Each structure stands twice: as C-alpha cells, then as structure tokens.
mmCIF file of C-alpha atoms in Angstrom:
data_model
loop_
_atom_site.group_PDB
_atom_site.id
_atom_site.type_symbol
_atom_site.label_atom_id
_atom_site.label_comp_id
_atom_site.label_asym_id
_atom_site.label_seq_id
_atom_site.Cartn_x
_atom_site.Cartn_y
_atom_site.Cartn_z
ATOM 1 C CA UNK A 1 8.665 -2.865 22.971
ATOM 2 C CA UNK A 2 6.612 -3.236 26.283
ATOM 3 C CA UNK A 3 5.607 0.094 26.033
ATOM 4 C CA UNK A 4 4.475 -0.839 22.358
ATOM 5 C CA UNK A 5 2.615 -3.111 23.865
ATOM 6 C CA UNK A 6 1.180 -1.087 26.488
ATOM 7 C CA UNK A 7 0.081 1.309 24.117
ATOM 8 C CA UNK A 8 -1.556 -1.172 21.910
ATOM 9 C CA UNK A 9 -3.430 -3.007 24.545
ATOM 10 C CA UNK A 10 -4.848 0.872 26.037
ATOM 11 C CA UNK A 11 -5.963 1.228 22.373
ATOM 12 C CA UNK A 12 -8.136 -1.940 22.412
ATOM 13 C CA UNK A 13 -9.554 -0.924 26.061
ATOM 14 C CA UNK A 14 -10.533 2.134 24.582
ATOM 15 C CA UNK A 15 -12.194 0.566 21.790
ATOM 16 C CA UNK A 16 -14.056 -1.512 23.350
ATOM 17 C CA UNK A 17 -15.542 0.796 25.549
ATOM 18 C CA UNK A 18 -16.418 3.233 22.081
ATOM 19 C CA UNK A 19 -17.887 -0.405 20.428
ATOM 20 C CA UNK A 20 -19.841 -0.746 23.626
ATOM 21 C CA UNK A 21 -21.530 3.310 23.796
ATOM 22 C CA UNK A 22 -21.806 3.256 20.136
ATOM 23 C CA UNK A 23 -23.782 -0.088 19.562
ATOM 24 C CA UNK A 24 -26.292 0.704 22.370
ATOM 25 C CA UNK A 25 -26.722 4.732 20.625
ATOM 26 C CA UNK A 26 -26.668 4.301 16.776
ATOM 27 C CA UNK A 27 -27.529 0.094 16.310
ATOM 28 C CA UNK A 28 -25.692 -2.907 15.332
ATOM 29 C CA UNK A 29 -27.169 -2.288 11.265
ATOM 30 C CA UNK A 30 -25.745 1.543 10.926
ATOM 31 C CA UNK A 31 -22.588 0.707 12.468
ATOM 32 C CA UNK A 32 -21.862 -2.264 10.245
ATOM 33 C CA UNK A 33 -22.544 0.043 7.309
ATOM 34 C CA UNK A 34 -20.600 2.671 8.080
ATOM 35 C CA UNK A 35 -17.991 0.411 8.779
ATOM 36 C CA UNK A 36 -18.341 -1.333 5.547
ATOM 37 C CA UNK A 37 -18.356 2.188 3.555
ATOM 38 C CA UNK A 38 -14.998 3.366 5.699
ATOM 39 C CA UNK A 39 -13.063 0.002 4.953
ATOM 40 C CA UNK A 40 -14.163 0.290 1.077
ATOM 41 C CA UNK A 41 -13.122 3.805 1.070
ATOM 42 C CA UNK A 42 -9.948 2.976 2.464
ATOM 43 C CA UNK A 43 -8.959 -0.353 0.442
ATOM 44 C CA UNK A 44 -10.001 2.089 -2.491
ATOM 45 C CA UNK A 45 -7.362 4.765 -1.568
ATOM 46 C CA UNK A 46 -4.588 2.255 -0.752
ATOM 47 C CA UNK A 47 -5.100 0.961 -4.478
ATOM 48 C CA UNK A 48 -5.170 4.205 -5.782
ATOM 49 C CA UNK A 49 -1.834 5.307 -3.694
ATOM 50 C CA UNK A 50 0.602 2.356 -5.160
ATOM 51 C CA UNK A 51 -1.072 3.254 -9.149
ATOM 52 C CA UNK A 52 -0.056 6.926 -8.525
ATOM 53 C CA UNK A 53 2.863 5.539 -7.439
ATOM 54 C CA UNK A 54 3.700 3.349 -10.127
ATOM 55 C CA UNK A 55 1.979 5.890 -12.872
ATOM 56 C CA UNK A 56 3.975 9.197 -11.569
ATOM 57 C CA UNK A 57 7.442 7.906 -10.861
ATOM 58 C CA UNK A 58 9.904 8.559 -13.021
ATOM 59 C CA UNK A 59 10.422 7.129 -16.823
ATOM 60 C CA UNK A 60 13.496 4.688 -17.456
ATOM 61 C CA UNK A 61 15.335 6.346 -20.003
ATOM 62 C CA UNK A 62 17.766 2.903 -20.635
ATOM 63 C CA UNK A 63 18.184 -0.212 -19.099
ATOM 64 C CA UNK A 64 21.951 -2.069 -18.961
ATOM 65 C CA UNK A 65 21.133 -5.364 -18.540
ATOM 66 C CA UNK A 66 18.997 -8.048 -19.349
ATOM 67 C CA UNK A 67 18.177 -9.101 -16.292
ATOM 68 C CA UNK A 68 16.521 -5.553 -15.420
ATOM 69 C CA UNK A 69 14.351 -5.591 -18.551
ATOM 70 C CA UNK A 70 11.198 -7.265 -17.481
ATOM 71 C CA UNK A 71 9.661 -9.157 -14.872
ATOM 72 C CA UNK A 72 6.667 -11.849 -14.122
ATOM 73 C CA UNK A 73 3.159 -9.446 -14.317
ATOM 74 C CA UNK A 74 -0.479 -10.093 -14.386
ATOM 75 C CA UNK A 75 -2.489 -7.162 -15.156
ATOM 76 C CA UNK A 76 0.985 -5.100 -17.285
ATOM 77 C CA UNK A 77 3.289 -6.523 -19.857
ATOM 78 C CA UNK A 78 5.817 -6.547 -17.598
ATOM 79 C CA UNK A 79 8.420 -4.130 -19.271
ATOM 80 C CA UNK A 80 10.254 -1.994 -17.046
ATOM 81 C CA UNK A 81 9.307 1.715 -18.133
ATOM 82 C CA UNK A 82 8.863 3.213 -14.703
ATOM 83 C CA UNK A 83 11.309 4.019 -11.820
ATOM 84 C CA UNK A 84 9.089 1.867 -9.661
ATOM 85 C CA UNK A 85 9.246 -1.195 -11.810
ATOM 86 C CA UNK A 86 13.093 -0.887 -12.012
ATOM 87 C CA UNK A 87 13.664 -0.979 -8.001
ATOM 88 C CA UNK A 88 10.498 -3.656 -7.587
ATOM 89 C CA UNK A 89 13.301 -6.525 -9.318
ATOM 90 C CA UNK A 90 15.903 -7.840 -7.240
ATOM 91 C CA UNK A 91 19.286 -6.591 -7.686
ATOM 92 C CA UNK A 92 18.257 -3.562 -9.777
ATOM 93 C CA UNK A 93 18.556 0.109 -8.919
ATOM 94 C CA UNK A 94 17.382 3.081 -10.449
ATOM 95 C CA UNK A 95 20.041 6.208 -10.642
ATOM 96 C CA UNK A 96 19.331 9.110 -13.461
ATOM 97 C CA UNK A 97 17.327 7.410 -15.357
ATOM 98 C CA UNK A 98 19.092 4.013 -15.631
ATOM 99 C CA UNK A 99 17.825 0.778 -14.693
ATOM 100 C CA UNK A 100 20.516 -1.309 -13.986
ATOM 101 C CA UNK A 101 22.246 -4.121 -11.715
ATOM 102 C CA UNK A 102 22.909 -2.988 -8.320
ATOM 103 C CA UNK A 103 26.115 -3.885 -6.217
ATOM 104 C CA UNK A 104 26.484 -5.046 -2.512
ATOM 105 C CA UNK A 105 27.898 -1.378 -1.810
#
C-alpha cells in the first residue's frame, strides 16, 4: 500500500507540473472546455456501459421465488427479465436461465 501511495502522489507531481505548462501555452478558457467536453464524454460512456450491460445480458427464462421477482425501480417497472436484474437483488443468483435464491455455498 505505500507503494500505492507512492505512485499516486508521483501522479499528482506530474500533474501539476502538465496543469502548470499547459495553462501558461493554451489559456485558462480552452482548457476548461476541453475539460468540460472530456468529462461529458466520459460520464456519457459510463451511462452507456451499465445500459449495454443491463440491455445485452442474458434473458431470465423463469424465476423460483417470489422474492427474486421484482425489485424497488425508478426509471423500469422493476420486473426481473434480465440476467443483470436477477444478480442486482440480494440473495438471488442467476444459473441457466433461472433466477432464483442463492445459498451461503
């Protein structure tokens, strides 16, 4: 962990020193943009990564209990039809196409 650490504190050193050059070459106003494009893109991507996700796992075929059925959701109904949905509840597992309670095993 202190090499972690050591690592992580060389990173912000280096930074820095990039912050520093750039600021004085390109300008405070480009920077900020280009930042604020990068971070958008990014956020965007990261969305778009856990939809995929969700959308291309695979479909639950049957579901053995109750329990595993449905869960609390704001922008879906909530229904477990997706691998992903099945193993986001606690104490459910997904195996060939079930969704069902796991075990301690």
């Amino acid at each position: 962990s202190i090499w972690l650490s050591g690592f992580t504190a060389l990173a912000q050193v280096l930074g820095l020193l990039l912050s520093m050059y750039f600021v004085e070459r390109v300008g405070r106003r480009k920077l900020v943009l280009l930042s604020l494009f990068s971070v958008s893109l990014s956020l965007f991507g990261l969305g778009a990564s856990f939809f995929l996700a969700r959308k291309f796992s695979p479909l639950v075929e049957s579901i053995n209990d109750d329990e595993c059925s449905f869960q609390p959701a704001l922008f879906w109904n909530g229904i477990t039809s997706y691998c992903y949905n099945c193993v986001q509840i606690s104490n459910c597992g997904f195996c060939d196409g079930v969704c069902t309670i796991g075990g301690e095993s």
